[in-house]
Every structure is written in C-alpha cells, then in structure tokens.
CSV table of C-alpha atoms and ligand atoms in Angstrom, one decimal:
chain,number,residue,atom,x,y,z
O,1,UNK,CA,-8.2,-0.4,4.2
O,2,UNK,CA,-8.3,3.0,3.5
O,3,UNK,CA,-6.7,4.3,5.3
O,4,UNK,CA,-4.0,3.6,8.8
O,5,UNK,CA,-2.6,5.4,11.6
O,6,UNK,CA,1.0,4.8,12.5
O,7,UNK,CA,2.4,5.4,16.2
O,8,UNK,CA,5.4,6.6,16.3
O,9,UNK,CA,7.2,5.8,13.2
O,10,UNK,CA,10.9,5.3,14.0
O,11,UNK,CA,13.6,5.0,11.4
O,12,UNK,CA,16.4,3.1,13.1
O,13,UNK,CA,19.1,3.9,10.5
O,14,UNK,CA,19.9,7.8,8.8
O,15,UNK,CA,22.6,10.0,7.3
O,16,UNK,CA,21.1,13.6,7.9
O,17,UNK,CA,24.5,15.2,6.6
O,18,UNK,CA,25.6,18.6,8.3
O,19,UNK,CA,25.3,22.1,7.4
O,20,UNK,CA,23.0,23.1,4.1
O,21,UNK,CA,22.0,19.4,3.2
O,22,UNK,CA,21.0,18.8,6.7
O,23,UNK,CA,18.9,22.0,6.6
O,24,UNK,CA,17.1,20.5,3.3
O,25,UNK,CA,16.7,17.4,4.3
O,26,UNK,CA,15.5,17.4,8.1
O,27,UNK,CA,12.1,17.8,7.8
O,28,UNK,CA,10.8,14.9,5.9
O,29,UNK,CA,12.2,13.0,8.8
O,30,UNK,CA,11.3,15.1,11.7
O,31,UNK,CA,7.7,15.7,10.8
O,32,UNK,CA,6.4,12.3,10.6
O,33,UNK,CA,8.9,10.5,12.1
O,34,UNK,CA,9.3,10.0,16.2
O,35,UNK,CA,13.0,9.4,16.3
O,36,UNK,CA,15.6,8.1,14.2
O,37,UNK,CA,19.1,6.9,14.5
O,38,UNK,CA,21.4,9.2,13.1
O,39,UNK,CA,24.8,8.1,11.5
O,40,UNK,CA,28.4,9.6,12.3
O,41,UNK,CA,29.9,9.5,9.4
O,42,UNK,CA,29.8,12.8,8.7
O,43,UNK,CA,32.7,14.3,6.6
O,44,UNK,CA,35.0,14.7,10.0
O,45,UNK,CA,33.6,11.8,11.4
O,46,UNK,CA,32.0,12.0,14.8
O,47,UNK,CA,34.7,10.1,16.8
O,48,UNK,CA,34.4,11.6,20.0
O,49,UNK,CA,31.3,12.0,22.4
O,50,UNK,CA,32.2,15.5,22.1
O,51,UNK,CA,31.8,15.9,18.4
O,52,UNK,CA,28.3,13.7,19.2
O,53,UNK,CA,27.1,16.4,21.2
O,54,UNK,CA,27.6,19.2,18.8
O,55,UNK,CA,25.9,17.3,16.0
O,56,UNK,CA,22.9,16.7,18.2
O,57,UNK,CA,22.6,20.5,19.2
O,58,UNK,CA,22.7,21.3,15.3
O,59,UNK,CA,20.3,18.9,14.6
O,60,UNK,CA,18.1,19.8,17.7
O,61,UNK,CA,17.8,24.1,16.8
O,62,UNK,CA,17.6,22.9,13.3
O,63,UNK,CA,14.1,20.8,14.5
O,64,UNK,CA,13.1,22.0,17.6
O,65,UNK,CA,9.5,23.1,17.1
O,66,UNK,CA,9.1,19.1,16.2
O,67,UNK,CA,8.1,16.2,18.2
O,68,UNK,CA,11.3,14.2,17.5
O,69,UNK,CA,14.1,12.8,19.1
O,70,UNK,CA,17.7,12.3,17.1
O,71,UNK,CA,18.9,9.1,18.7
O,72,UNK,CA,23.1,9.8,18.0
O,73,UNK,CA,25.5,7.2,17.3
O,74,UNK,CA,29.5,7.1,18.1
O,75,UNK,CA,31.9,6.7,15.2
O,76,UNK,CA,34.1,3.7,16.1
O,77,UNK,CA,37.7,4.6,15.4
O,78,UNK,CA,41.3,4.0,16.3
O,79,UNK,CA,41.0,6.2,18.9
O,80,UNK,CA,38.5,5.0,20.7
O,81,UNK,CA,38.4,4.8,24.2
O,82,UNK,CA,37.1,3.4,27.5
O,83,UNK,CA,37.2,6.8,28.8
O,84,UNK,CA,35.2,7.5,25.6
O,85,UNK,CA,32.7,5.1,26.2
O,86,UNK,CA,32.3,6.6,29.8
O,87,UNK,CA,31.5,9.9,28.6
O,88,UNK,CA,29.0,8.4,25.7
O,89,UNK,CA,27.3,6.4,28.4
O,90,UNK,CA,27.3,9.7,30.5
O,91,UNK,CA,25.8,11.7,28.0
O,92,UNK,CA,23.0,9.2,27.0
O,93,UNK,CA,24.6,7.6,23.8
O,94,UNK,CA,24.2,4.4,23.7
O,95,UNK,CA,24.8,3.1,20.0
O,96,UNK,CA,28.1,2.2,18.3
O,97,UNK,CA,28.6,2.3,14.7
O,98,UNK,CA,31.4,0.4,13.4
O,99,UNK,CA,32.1,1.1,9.6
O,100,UNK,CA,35.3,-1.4,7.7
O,101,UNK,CA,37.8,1.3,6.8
O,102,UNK,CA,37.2,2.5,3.2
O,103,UNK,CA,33.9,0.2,3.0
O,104,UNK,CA,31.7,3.6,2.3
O,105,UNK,CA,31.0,6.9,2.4
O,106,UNK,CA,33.1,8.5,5.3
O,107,UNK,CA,34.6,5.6,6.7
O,108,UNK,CA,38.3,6.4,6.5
O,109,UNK,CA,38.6,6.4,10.0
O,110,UNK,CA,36.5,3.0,10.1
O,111,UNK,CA,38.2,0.0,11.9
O,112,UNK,CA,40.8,-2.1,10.3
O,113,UNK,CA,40.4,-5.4,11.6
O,114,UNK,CA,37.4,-5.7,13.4
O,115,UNK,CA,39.0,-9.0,15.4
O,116,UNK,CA,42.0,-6.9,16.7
O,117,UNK,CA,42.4,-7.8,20.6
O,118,UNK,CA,41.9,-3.6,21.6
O,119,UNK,CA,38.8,-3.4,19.6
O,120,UNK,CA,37.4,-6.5,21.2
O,121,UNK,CA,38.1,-5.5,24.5
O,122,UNK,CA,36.7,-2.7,24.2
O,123,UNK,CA,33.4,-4.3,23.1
O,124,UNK,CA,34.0,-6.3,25.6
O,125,UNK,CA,33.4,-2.8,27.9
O,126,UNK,CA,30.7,-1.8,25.9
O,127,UNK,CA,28.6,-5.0,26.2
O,128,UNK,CA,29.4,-4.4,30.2
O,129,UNK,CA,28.0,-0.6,29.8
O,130,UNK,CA,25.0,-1.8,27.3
O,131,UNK,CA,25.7,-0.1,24.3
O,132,UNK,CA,24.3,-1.9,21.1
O,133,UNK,CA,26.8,-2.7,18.4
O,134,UNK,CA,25.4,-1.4,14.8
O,135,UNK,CA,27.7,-2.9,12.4
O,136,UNK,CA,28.1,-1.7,8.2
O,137,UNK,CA,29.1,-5.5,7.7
O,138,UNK,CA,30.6,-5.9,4.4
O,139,UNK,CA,34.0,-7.0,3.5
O,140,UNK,CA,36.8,-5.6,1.1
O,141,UNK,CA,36.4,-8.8,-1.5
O,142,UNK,CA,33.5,-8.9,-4.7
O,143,UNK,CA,30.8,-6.5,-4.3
O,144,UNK,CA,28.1,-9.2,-3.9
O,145,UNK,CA,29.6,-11.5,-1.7
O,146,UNK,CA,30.9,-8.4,0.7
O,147,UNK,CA,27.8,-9.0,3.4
O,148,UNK,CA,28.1,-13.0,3.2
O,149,UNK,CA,31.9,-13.0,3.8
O,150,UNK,CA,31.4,-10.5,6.9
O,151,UNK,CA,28.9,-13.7,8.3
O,152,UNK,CA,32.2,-14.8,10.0
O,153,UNK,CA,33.5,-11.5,12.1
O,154,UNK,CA,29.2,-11.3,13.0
O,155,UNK,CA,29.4,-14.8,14.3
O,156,UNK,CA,32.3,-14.2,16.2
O,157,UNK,CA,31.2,-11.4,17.7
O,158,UNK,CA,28.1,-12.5,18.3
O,159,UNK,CA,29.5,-15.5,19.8
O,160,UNK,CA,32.3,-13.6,22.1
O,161,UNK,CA,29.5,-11.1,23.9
O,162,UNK,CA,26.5,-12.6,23.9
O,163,UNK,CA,24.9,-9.7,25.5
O,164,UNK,CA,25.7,-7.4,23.3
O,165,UNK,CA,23.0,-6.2,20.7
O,166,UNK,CA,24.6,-6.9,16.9
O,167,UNK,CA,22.8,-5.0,14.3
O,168,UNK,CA,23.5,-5.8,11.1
O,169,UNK,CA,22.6,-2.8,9.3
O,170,UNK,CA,20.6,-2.7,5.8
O,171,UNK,CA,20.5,-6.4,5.3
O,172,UNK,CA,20.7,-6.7,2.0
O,173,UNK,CA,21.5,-10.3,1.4
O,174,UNK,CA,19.3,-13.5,2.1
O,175,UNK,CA,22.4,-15.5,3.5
O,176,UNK,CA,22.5,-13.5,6.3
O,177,UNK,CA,18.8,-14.1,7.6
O,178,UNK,CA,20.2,-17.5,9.0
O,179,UNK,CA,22.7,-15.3,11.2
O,180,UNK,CA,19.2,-13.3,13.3
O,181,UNK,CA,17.9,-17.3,13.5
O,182,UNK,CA,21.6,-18.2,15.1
O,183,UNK,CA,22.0,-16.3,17.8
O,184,UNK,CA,19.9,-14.7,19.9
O,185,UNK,CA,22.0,-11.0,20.0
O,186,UNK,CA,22.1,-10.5,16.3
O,187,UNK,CA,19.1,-8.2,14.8
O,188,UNK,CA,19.0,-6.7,11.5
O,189,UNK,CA,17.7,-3.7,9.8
O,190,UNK,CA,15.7,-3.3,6.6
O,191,UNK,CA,15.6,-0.7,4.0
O,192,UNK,CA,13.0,0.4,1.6
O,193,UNK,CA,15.5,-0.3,-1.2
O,194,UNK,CA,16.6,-3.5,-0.4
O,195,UNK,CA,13.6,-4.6,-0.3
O,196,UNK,CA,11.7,-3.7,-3.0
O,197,UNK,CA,14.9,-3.7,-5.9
O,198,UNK,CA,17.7,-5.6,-7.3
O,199,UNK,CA,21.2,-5.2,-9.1
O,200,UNK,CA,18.9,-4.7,-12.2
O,201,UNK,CA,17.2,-1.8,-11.3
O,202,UNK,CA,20.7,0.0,-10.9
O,203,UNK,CA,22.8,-1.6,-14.4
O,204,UNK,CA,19.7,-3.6,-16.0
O,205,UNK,CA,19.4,-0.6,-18.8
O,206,UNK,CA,20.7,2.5,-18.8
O,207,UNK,CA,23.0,2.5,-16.0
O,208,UNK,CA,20.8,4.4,-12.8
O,209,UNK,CA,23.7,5.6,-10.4
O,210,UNK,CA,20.6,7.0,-8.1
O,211,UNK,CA,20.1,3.4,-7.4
O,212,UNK,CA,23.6,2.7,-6.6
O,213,UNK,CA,24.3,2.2,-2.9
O,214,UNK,CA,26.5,0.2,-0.4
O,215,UNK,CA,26.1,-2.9,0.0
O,216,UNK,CA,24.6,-2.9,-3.4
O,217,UNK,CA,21.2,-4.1,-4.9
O,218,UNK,CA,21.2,-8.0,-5.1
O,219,UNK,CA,19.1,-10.7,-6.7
O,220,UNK,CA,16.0,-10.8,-6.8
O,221,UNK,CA,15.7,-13.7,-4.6
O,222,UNK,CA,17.3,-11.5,-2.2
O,223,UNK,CA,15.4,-9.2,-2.4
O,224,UNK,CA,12.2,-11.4,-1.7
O,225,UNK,CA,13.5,-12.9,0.7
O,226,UNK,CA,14.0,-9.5,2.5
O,227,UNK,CA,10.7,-8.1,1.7
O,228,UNK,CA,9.0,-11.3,3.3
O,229,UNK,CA,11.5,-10.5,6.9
O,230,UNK,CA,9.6,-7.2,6.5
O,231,UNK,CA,5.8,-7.8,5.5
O,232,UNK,CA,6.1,-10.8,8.3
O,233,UNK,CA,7.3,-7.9,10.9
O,234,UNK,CA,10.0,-10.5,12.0
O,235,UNK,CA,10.9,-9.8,16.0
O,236,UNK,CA,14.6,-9.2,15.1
O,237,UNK,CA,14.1,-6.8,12.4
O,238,UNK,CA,13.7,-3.2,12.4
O,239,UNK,CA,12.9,-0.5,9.8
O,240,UNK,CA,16.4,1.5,8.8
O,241,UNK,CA,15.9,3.8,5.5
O,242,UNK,CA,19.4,4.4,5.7
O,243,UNK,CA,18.1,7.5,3.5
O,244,UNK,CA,21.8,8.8,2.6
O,245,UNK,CA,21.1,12.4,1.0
O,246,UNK,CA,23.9,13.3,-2.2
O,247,UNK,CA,23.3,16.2,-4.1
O,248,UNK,CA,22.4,15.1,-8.0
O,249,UNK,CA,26.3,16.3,-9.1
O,250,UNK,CA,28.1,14.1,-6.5
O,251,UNK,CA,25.9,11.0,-7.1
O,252,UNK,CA,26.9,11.7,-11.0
O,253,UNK,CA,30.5,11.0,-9.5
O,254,UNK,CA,29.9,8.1,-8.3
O,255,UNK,CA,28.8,9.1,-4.5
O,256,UNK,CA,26.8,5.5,-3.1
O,257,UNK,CA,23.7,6.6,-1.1
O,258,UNK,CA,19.8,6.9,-2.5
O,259,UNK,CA,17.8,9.4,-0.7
O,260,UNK,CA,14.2,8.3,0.2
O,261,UNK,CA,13.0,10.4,3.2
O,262,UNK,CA,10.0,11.8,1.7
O,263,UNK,CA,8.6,8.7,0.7
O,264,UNK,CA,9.1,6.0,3.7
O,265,UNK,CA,5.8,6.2,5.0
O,266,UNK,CA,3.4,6.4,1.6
O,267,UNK,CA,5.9,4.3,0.3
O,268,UNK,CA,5.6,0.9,3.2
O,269,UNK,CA,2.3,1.8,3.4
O,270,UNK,CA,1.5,1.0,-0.4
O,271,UNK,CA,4.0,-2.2,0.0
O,272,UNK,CA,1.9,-3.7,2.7
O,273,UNK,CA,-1.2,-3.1,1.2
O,274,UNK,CA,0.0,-4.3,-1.9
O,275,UNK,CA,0.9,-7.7,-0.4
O,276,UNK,CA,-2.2,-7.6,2.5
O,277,UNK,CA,-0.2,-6.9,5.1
O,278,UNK,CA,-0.5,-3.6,6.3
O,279,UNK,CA,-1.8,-5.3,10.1
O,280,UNK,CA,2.1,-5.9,10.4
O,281,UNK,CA,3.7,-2.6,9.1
O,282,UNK,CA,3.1,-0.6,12.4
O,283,UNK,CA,5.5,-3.6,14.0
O,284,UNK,CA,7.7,-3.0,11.4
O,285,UNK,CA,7.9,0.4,11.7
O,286,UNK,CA,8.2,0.9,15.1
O,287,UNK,CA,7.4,-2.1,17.7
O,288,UNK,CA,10.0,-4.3,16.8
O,289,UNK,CA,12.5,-1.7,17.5
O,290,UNK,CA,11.0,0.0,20.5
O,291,UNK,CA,11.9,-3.9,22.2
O,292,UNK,CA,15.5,-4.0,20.3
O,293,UNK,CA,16.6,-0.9,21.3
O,294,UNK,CA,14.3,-0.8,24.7
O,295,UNK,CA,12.9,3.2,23.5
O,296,UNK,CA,10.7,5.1,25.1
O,297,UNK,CA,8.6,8.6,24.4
O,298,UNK,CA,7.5,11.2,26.4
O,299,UNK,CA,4.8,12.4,23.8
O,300,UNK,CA,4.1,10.0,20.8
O,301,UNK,CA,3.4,10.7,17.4
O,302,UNK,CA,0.3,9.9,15.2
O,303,UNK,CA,0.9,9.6,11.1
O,304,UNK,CA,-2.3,9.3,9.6
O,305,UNK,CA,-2.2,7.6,6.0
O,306,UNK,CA,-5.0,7.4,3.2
O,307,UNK,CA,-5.3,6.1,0.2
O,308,UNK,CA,-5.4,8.3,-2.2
O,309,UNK,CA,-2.7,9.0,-4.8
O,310,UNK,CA,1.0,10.9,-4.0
O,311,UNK,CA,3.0,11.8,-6.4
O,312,UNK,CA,6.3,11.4,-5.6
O,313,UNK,CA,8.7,14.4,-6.4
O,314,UNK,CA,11.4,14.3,-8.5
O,315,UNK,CA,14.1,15.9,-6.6
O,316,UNK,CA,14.4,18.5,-3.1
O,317,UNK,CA,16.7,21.4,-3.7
O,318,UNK,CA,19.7,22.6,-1.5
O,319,UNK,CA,22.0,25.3,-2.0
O,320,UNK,CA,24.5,23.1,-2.3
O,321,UNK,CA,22.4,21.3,-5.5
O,322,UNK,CA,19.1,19.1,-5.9
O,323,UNK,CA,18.8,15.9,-4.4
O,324,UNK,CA,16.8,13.2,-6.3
O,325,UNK,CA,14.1,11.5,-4.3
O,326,UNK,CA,13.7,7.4,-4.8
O,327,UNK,CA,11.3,6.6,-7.1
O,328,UNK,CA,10.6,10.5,-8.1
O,329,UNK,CA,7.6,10.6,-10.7
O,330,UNK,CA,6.0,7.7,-9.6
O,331,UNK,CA,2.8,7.8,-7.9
O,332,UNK,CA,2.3,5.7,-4.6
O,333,UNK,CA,-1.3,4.7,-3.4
O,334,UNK,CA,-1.1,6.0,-0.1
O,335,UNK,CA,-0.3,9.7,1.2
O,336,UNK,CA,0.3,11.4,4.7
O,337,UNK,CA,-3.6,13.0,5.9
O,338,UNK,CA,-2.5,13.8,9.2
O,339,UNK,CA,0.2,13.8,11.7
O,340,UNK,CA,-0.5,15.1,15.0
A,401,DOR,O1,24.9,3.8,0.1
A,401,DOR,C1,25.3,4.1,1.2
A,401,DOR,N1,25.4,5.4,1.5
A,401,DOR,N2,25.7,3.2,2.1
A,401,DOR,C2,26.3,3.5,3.3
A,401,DOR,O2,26.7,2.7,4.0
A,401,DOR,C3,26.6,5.0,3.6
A,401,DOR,C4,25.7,5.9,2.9
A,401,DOR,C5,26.2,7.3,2.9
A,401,DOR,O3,26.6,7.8,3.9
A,401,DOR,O4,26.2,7.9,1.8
A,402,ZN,ZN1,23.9,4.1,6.1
C-alpha cells in the first residue's frame, strides 16, 4: 500500500513534562494525535484533582488551536482520598496511575506496598466509581525480572476487583502476556520501543543511555513476542509511546525515558508494512483502546500517511537543552501527507 489514513490516532500512555519542555514537545502529539493519556508524574507530582486541573489548563492554552483532547491521570499517593476520588470523578478524570515508590522517574510519592488494606480499599471505591487502574508494574528486585515479579500484586488485584480495568503499562516482558489471557480486567499497553528493541540496543556496543528506559529493553524473544501482541492488534492491547522527553544533559546523567513523539506514526506505519500488516495498525492505534477505555470524540481526526521517505531528526531543541528523538538519522518509509 501506498499509502493509509489513520482515524483518530490515540496514544494511551505520555509524559508531556511542564513548563519549557512541555512547550517543545506538545505539538508532535497534538497535531496528529486525537488524544493521549497524560502522566502525573510531573516533578511535584499531580496528587490532587486540583493539581490535575491546572496541568490540564496548561496543557489546553498551550494546544488549543488543535483538535485534541489530554485525557489526565491522578497520581496515586499516600494521601489519597475517597473524597479525592469524588472530586476526580466530578471533574471527569477517570484514570489512576499507581507508580512503586522509587521505581522511576518522579515516583517518590508512589505507593509503598501496593497490597496495604487503605490502598485496596480504596480501589475498592474506585472500581465502585469506574475509574481504570493504570499500573507502572515493576518490582524493587533485578532489573529484568522487575515486571515478572509484579505478576503476583497484578493477579491479586486483578482477582480482588474484577471490575476494575488493570492496565499494565509498557509491557515490556513476554511473561506477562499470560496475565491479559488470565483475567478478563487486565489490558496492556505497547510501546514503540519495546517492541522493536532489546537490552542490546542499549549496552550491546557502546553503551546508548538514549535507549535506556524503565522497565528496561529485554530479550529479543521479548521483544517478538511483543511486537506479534501489536501487528496481531490483540483486543486487550493498546498503543502507549510512553514518549518520556529528557533534555540530552540529563539523559547523560542517567535520567530513564526515550523520547519518540515525532516518529509514532511514520514509525508503526513502516513496522506494519514491514511485516504485512498495516490492515491491523488502525486497531492498534486507536480501536482497541476506544473499547478499553470506552472514548468518544466530538470531531475526529484524519492522519494521512505515504510512503515516501522521512528522515527522522536528530534532536528538537528546548530552552532548557536538545532532546534526542528515537532513532534520529534514520530514515522511515512512511511520512505524515495530511492531517485534517
Ligand atoms: O523510562 C521511563 N521514563 N519510564 C517511566 O516509567 C517514566 C518515564 C519518565 O517519566 O521519564
Ligand atoms: Zn511512562
């Protein structure tokens, strides 16, 4: 084919960062994308529904002139509420995001022990009110065995409130596909880099801290096992990017995150082609997760692609420092035509 037109391309899992990164990074998500989810951990974590609702306002006169929706997420921490999950529900915010404390970027104020009797009543209220659960499930013991040892607190959960909506966010290990085959609440979401690279792409040669993320690159078995949940458009998978912008001088530090905004769409487009299956990608991209997360739009979107070459950049700029783009200075079959 050559060429395919997406509707309404949704990226179910994104760090857009506040202040001058968000300004640099916002558009290659708002132009082509419908909606996105967009994760609190921001560096004061957004804890309260209050906090939620100033994010959003930044985000919205920040995008406004675009057809896009930020779908915002509530922080789970120690101090949350019932009363806080009234005032969520009130003010249309209906996704939890539970982080293990210390497990990434931001997540300080993350939850101690998931299994503690307040927390799980208070999913207990939130499966009542119909939140969905989005979950960062890795544990505190070695790095590559962090998402299988979290199968157990998933099951549980999973197990405790059955309707509930689990997300396990960026899958990144093939143990846990049995878990969306288990039990009917638990979903998954799939990210460009978990899918198309392993552990060697980030200390196979010269170490590449761009590739370094949380949970971290696995096998390669992994990662075809992944890629096949996503060229198959499996019901309980969605696409998440979980595009996680650090300028070039923190990643240098160490920061985990890669940043692949700008090249989602070219990027899945040329994957699915690559493997004959582009007839699945636009239940990939967007189907599968307007049933998970039961979405709606008032307009939609149209993202033309064609296949002609794009040449990936290497790096945005900010004016806090550049941000290098996955797989800058390669050149992807397909490019954006038209979005309308
Ligand atoms: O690599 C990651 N970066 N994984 C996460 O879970 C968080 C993200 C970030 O916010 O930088
Ligand atoms: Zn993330």
């Amino acid at each position: 084919m050559d060429s395919i037109t997406l509707k309404n391309p949704l990226d179910m899992h994104l760090h857009l960062r506040e202040g001058e990164l968000l300004k640099a990074v916002l558009p290659y998500t708002t132009k082509p994308f419908s909606l996105a989810l967009v994760m609190p951990n921001l560096k004061k974590p957004l804890i309260h529904t209050s906090l939620v609702e100033s994010y959003e306002k930044e985000i919205l006169s920040l995008s406004k002139e675009e057809n896009f929706t930020p779908l915002m997420s509530l922080y789970i921490s120690s101090e949350l509420s019932k009363e806080d999950l009234d005032s969520a529900q009130k003010k249309g915010i209906k996704i939890l995001k539970l982080y293990p404390k210390g497990a990434t970027t931001n997540s300080s104020l993350g939850v101690g022990d998931v299994l503690d009797s307040k927390l799980l009543e208070l999913l207990g209220y939130a499966e009542t009110k119909g939140f969905i659960l989005s979950i960062h499930g890795e544990s505190s013991g070695f790095s590559m065995d962090r998402e299988y040892e979290f199968a157990s607190v998933f099951k549980e959960l999973a197990k405790s409130f059955p309707n509930l909506k689990i997300i396990i966010e960026h899958m990144s290990d093939k143990r846990s596909i049995k878990l969306l085959e288990e039990y009917k609440n638990i979903y998954a979401t799939l990210t460009p880099h978990h899918i198309s690279m392993t552990l060697d792409d980030v200390i196979g040669g010269m170490l590449n801290p761009h590739h370094f993320c949380k949970p971290v690159l696995k096998t390669k078995a992994d990662k075809d096992a992944l890629l096949e949940l996503a060229l198959s458009a499996n019901a309980k998978v969605s696409f998440g990017s979980d595009s996680a912008p650090h300028t070039i001088e923190s990643k240098l530090k160490g920061a985990a995150g890669i940043f692949n905004a700008p090249i989602i769409l070219p990027f899945l487009t040329s994957l699915f082609a690559k493997h004959n299956k582009l007839e699945n990608l636009q239940s990939f991209i967007s189907d599968n997760a307007v049933r998970i997360y039961n979405l709606s739009f008032a307009k939609d979107k149209f993202v033309t692609l064609e296949k002609k070459d794009y040449q990936v950049p290497d790096f945005i700029t900010s004016s806090l420092g550049d941000i290098k783009v996955l797989f800058g200075g390669d050149t992807l079959e397909y490019r954006i035509k038209a979005i309308s």
